Tab-separated table of C-alpha atoms in Angstrom:
chain	number	residue	atom	x	y	z
X	1	MET	CA	2.264	6.315	9.018
X	2	ALA	CA	3.227	3.196	7.386
X	3	SER	CA	7.063	2.820	6.850
X	4	ARG	CA	7.209	3.101	2.867
X	5	GLN	CA	10.516	2.466	0.949
X	6	ILE	CA	11.281	2.352	-2.753
X	7	ILE	CA	13.811	0.211	-4.310
X	8	LEU	CA	15.023	1.939	-7.390
X	9	ASP	CA	17.425	1.332	-9.954
X	10	THR	CA	18.464	2.872	-13.523
X	11	GLU	CA	20.057	2.104	-16.441
X	12	THR	CA	21.852	5.001	-18.715
X	13	THR	CA	23.394	5.580	-22.152
X	14	GLY	CA	27.314	5.430	-20.441
X	15	LEU	CA	29.058	5.716	-17.253
X	16	GLU	CA	29.633	9.529	-16.752
X	17	VAL	CA	27.054	12.016	-16.405
X	18	GLY	CA	29.272	14.786	-16.918
X	19	ASP	CA	29.679	13.544	-20.456
X	20	GLY	CA	25.980	14.278	-21.398
X	21	ASN	CA	25.072	10.604	-20.749
X	22	ARG	CA	21.166	10.428	-20.099
X	23	LEU	CA	18.688	7.690	-18.475
X	24	ILE	CA	17.548	5.102	-20.569
X	25	GLU	CA	15.512	3.064	-17.813
X	26	ILE	CA	14.068	3.702	-14.418
X	27	GLY	CA	12.920	0.654	-12.154
X	28	ALA	CA	11.213	0.894	-8.841
X	29	VAL	CA	9.491	-1.487	-6.601
X	30	GLU	CA	7.449	-0.371	-3.240
X	31	LEU	CA	7.895	-1.896	0.173
X	32	ILE	CA	5.414	-0.877	2.799
X	33	GLU	CA	6.340	-2.143	6.512
X	34	ARG	CA	9.126	-4.372	4.847
X	35	ARG	CA	6.543	-6.072	2.680
X	36	ILE	CA	6.712	-5.995	-1.122
X	37	THR	CA	3.354	-4.600	-2.230
X	38	GLY	CA	3.333	-5.203	-5.939
X	39	LYS	CA	3.308	-1.765	-7.008
X	40	GLN	CA	6.109	-0.757	-9.427
X	41	PHE	CA	7.189	2.188	-11.410
X	42	HIS	CA	9.000	1.331	-14.782
X	43	TYR	CA	9.808	3.364	-17.852
X	44	TYR	CA	12.378	2.592	-20.621
X	45	LEU	CA	13.165	6.264	-22.137
X	46	ASN	CA	14.492	7.961	-25.297
X	47	PRO	CA	17.590	9.462	-24.577
X	48	GLN	CA	17.856	11.384	-27.863
X	49	ARG	CA	21.476	10.519	-28.100
X	50	ALA	CA	23.867	7.457	-28.847
X	51	ILE	CA	24.425	4.810	-26.391
X	52	GLU	CA	28.051	3.994	-25.649
X	53	GLU	CA	29.138	0.461	-26.331
X	54	GLY	CA	30.575	-0.216	-23.179
X	55	ALA	CA	27.229	0.446	-21.624
X	56	LEU	CA	25.303	-1.519	-24.461
X	57	GLU	CA	27.411	-4.619	-23.401
X	58	VAL	CA	26.210	-4.218	-19.740
X	59	HIS	CA	22.483	-3.777	-20.290
X	60	GLY	CA	21.714	-4.711	-24.066
X	61	ILE	CA	19.121	-1.760	-24.452
X	62	THR	CA	19.464	-0.633	-28.057
X	63	GLU	CA	18.751	2.579	-29.592
X	64	ASP	CA	16.445	1.346	-31.971
X	65	PHE	CA	14.423	-0.140	-29.096
X	66	LEU	CA	14.338	3.175	-27.395
X	67	GLN	CA	13.101	5.248	-30.371
X	68	ASP	CA	9.372	5.107	-29.608
X	69	LYS	CA	9.813	5.426	-25.935
X	70	PRO	CA	8.879	8.300	-23.720
X	71	LEU	CA	11.031	10.990	-22.731
X	72	PHE	CA	11.938	11.821	-19.323
X	73	VAL	CA	10.039	14.971	-19.221
X	74	ASP	CA	7.011	12.913	-20.273
X	75	ILE	CA	7.232	10.794	-16.910
X	76	ALA	CA	9.135	13.255	-14.644
X	77	GLN	CA	5.979	14.316	-12.690
X	78	GLU	CA	4.826	10.776	-12.329
X	79	PHE	CA	7.777	9.736	-11.028
X	80	LEU	CA	8.068	12.385	-8.389
X	81	GLU	CA	4.721	11.685	-7.357
X	82	PHE	CA	5.783	7.995	-6.716
X	83	ILE	CA	8.748	8.676	-4.973
X	84	GLU	CA	7.681	11.338	-2.697
X	85	GLY	CA	7.625	10.936	1.083
X	86	ALA	CA	9.407	7.973	0.639
X	87	GLU	CA	12.898	6.352	1.483
X	88	LEU	CA	14.699	5.397	-1.449
X	89	LEU	CA	17.064	2.281	-1.280
X	90	ILE	CA	19.709	2.435	-4.043
X	91	HIS	CA	22.756	0.412	-4.568
X	92	ASN	CA	25.539	2.922	-5.304
X	93	ALA	CA	23.008	5.846	-4.911
X	94	ALA	CA	25.559	8.411	-6.068
X	95	PHE	CA	25.556	7.263	-9.525
X	96	ASP	CA	21.532	6.820	-10.105
X	97	LEU	CA	20.878	10.230	-8.015
X	98	GLY	CA	23.497	11.903	-10.422
X	99	PHE	CA	21.791	10.916	-13.543
X	100	LEU	CA	18.147	11.502	-11.837
X	101	ASP	CA	19.052	15.186	-10.642
X	102	ALA	CA	20.922	15.865	-14.157
X	103	GLU	CA	17.413	14.851	-16.054
X	104	LEU	CA	15.447	17.098	-13.470
X	105	ALA	CA	17.761	19.888	-13.960
X	106	LEU	CA	16.877	19.976	-17.870
X	107	LEU	CA	13.164	20.364	-17.275
X	108	ALA	CA	11.761	23.590	-18.270
X	109	THR	CA	10.767	24.423	-14.583
X	110	PRO	CA	13.402	22.179	-12.508
X	111	PRO	CA	11.704	20.949	-9.606
X	112	GLY	CA	14.840	20.272	-7.493
X	113	GLN	CA	16.687	17.299	-6.600
X	114	VAL	CA	15.733	14.042	-5.657
X	115	ILE	CA	16.767	14.351	-1.947
X	116	ASN	CA	13.835	17.265	-1.946
X	117	TYR	CA	11.186	14.509	-2.319
X	118	ALA	CA	12.619	11.407	-0.527
X	119	THR	CA	14.980	10.258	1.911
X	120	VAL	CA	18.069	7.931	0.474
X	121	LEU	CA	19.725	4.865	1.742
X	122	ASP	CA	22.475	3.597	-0.201
X	123	THR	CA	22.430	-0.288	0.228
X	124	LEU	CA	26.201	-0.557	-1.004
X	125	GLU	CA	27.318	1.402	1.974
X	126	LEU	CA	25.278	-0.505	4.133
X	127	ALA	CA	26.572	-3.774	2.936
X	128	ARG	CA	30.149	-2.514	3.322
X	129	GLU	CA	29.616	-1.713	6.956
X	130	MET	CA	28.019	-5.396	7.658
X	131	HIS	CA	30.745	-6.963	5.494
X	132	PRO	CA	33.925	-5.081	5.428
X	133	GLY	CA	36.559	-6.019	3.080
X	134	GLN	CA	34.324	-8.192	1.438
X	135	ARG	CA	32.832	-7.808	-2.324
X	136	ASN	CA	29.363	-6.221	-1.904
X	137	SER	CA	28.125	-5.957	-5.557
X	138	LEU	CA	24.690	-6.870	-6.196
X	139	ASP	CA	25.764	-10.158	-7.394
X	140	ALA	CA	28.050	-10.929	-4.646
X	141	LEU	CA	25.312	-10.216	-2.213
X	142	CYS	CA	22.910	-12.646	-3.780
X	143	LYS	CA	25.466	-15.450	-3.499
X	144	ARG	CA	25.799	-14.595	0.003
X	145	TYR	CA	22.284	-14.391	1.221
X	146	GLU	CA	21.264	-17.225	-1.411
X	147	ILE	CA	18.917	-15.083	-3.688
X	148	ASP	CA	18.454	-16.392	-7.073
X	149	ASN	CA	19.643	-14.152	-9.866
X	150	SER	CA	19.664	-16.759	-12.437
X	151	ASN	CA	17.725	-14.504	-14.605
X	152	ARG	CA	20.264	-11.651	-14.463
X	153	ASN	CA	22.174	-12.168	-17.921
X	154	LEU	CA	22.343	-8.661	-18.357
X	155	HIS	CA	21.554	-5.383	-16.369
X	156	GLY	CA	18.106	-4.159	-16.397
X	157	ALA	CA	16.578	-1.481	-13.973
X	158	LEU	CA	13.288	-3.326	-12.987
X	159	LEU	CA	14.919	-6.612	-12.539
X	160	ASP	CA	17.832	-5.415	-10.397
X	161	ALA	CA	15.400	-3.380	-8.357
X	162	GLN	CA	13.217	-6.687	-7.463
X	163	ILE	CA	16.659	-8.408	-6.448
X	164	LEU	CA	17.949	-5.798	-4.554
X	165	ALA	CA	14.401	-5.607	-2.537
X	166	GLU	CA	14.976	-9.299	-1.792
X	167	VAL	CA	18.599	-9.015	-0.919
X	168	TYR	CA	17.864	-5.849	1.288
X	169	LEU	CA	15.013	-7.709	3.452
X	170	ALA	CA	17.520	-10.670	3.777
X	171	MET	CA	20.596	-8.490	4.713
X	172	THR	CA	18.711	-6.649	7.116
X	173	GLY	CA	16.938	-9.230	9.449
X	174	GLY	CA	15.076	-11.300	7.033
X	175	GLN	CA	11.487	-11.407	8.754
X	176	THR	CA	8.882	-9.578	6.641
X	177	ASP	CA	5.332	-8.766	7.713
X	178	LEU	CA	3.296	-11.989	7.405
X	179	GLY	CA	0.104	-10.104	7.301
X	180	LEU	CA	-0.702	-12.027	10.384
X	181	SER	CA	-1.254	-8.994	12.666
X	182	PHE	CA	-4.377	-8.332	14.904
X	183	ASN	CA	-6.034	-5.358	15.630
X	184	PRO	CA	-7.632	-5.451	18.909
X	185	TRP	CA	-9.674	-2.306	18.218
X	186	GLN	CA	-11.496	-3.886	15.459
X	187	ASN	CA	-15.261	-3.657	15.864
X	188	ARG	CA	-16.433	-6.884	17.401
X	189	SER	CA	-19.135	-7.286	14.834
X	190	GLU	CA	-16.473	-7.445	12.030
X	191	GLN	CA	-14.471	-10.215	14.102
X	192	GLN	CA	-15.093	-13.887	13.545
X	193	THR	CA	-17.131	-15.673	16.267
X	194	ILE	CA	-14.771	-17.817	18.497
X	195	LEU	CA	-15.944	-21.210	18.928
X	196	ASP	CA	-16.126	-23.494	21.782
X	197	ALA	CA	-13.631	-25.982	21.600
X	198	SER	CA	-15.979	-28.916	21.449
X	199	GLU	CA	-17.428	-27.281	18.210
X	200	ARG	CA	-14.294	-26.817	16.538
X	201	PRO	CA	-13.258	-29.416	13.641
X	202	PRO	CA	-10.220	-31.358	14.249
X	203	LEU	CA	-7.042	-29.467	12.976
X	204	ARG	CA	-5.238	-30.756	9.845
X	205	VAL	CA	-1.660	-31.223	10.537
X	206	LEU	CA	0.883	-30.939	7.695
X	207	GLN	CA	4.487	-32.430	8.035
X	208	PRO	CA	7.059	-30.444	6.315
X	209	SER	CA	9.169	-32.125	3.692
X	210	LEU	CA	13.087	-32.649	3.920
X	211	ASP	CA	13.658	-29.958	1.217
X	212	GLU	CA	11.126	-27.431	3.285
X	213	LEU	CA	13.232	-28.162	6.693
X	214	GLN	CA	16.525	-27.647	5.215
X	215	GLN	CA	15.335	-24.425	3.610
X	216	HIS	CA	13.831	-23.224	7.196
X	217	LEU	CA	17.047	-24.237	8.680
X	218	LYS	CA	19.043	-22.128	5.985
X	219	ARG	CA	16.937	-19.268	6.816
X	220	LEU	CA	17.321	-19.579	10.360
X	221	ASN	CA	21.160	-19.517	9.778
X	222	ALA	CA	21.160	-16.338	7.464
X	223	ILE	CA	19.304	-14.565	10.290
X	224	LYS	CA	21.829	-15.691	12.696
X	225	GLN	CA	24.618	-14.523	10.623
X	226	VAL	CA	22.767	-10.946	10.317
X	227	SER	CA	21.699	-10.457	13.803
X	228	GLY	CA	24.382	-12.575	15.631
X	229	SER	CA	21.748	-14.892	17.276
X	230	CYS	CA	18.361	-16.536	16.211
X	231	LEU	CA	15.946	-17.611	19.321
X	232	TRP	CA	14.148	-20.237	17.031
X	233	LEU	CA	17.574	-21.808	16.168
X	234	GLU	CA	18.677	-21.906	19.762
X	235	LEU	CA	15.590	-23.501	20.721
X	236	GLU	CA	15.889	-26.236	18.195
X	237	GLU	CA	19.316	-26.930	18.779
X	238	ARG	CA	17.994	-27.389	22.608
X	239	PHE	CA	15.309	-29.640	22.021
């Protein structure tokens, strides 16, 4: 069974769920076998209450904008179906889970907590283990792993989930599935005919640009920083 992960983030009316604050945005992106699939879950939600001034300064989502948006109850089942059986990756998971569980508890027939449907990995705790004593906010991790977050003027659940997906892949080893796997059990009739060397057209060789070589070297150094070694980098240094 393919490894399915969901990178998730939320925005809320305020910081404290115990004060009656509610969700106003849920954003999530799907990874399968460490590959971003393009499948997303994203809703703005009408919280039916005021947004605290401090929260508004963080995400910029206004009460007027949310007036015609669905209620959590309207999307709850779709949300649970999207996350079911997956591993959720959340930065500072206790915050988001607290709000999600509170929303689920308000439903006419409470379906239980998020952990009844998916496992959870807190990427903030993971980052603290990997980089003890350093700043491990999402912005700090973007800077450390050279992830472009220039569009992040304000917090947004979907945008932050997309950025966290890139940060997580870089932070945990970098290499993603390039889709080059070969299935040896594939029916021979479905495979391309292997040509004799004399029948093959000459290979076209593309030389990398200086910028591409520099980006390649940065990537190898990032892998070495995370794992402690990089065979490809060692080979390049040797030859």
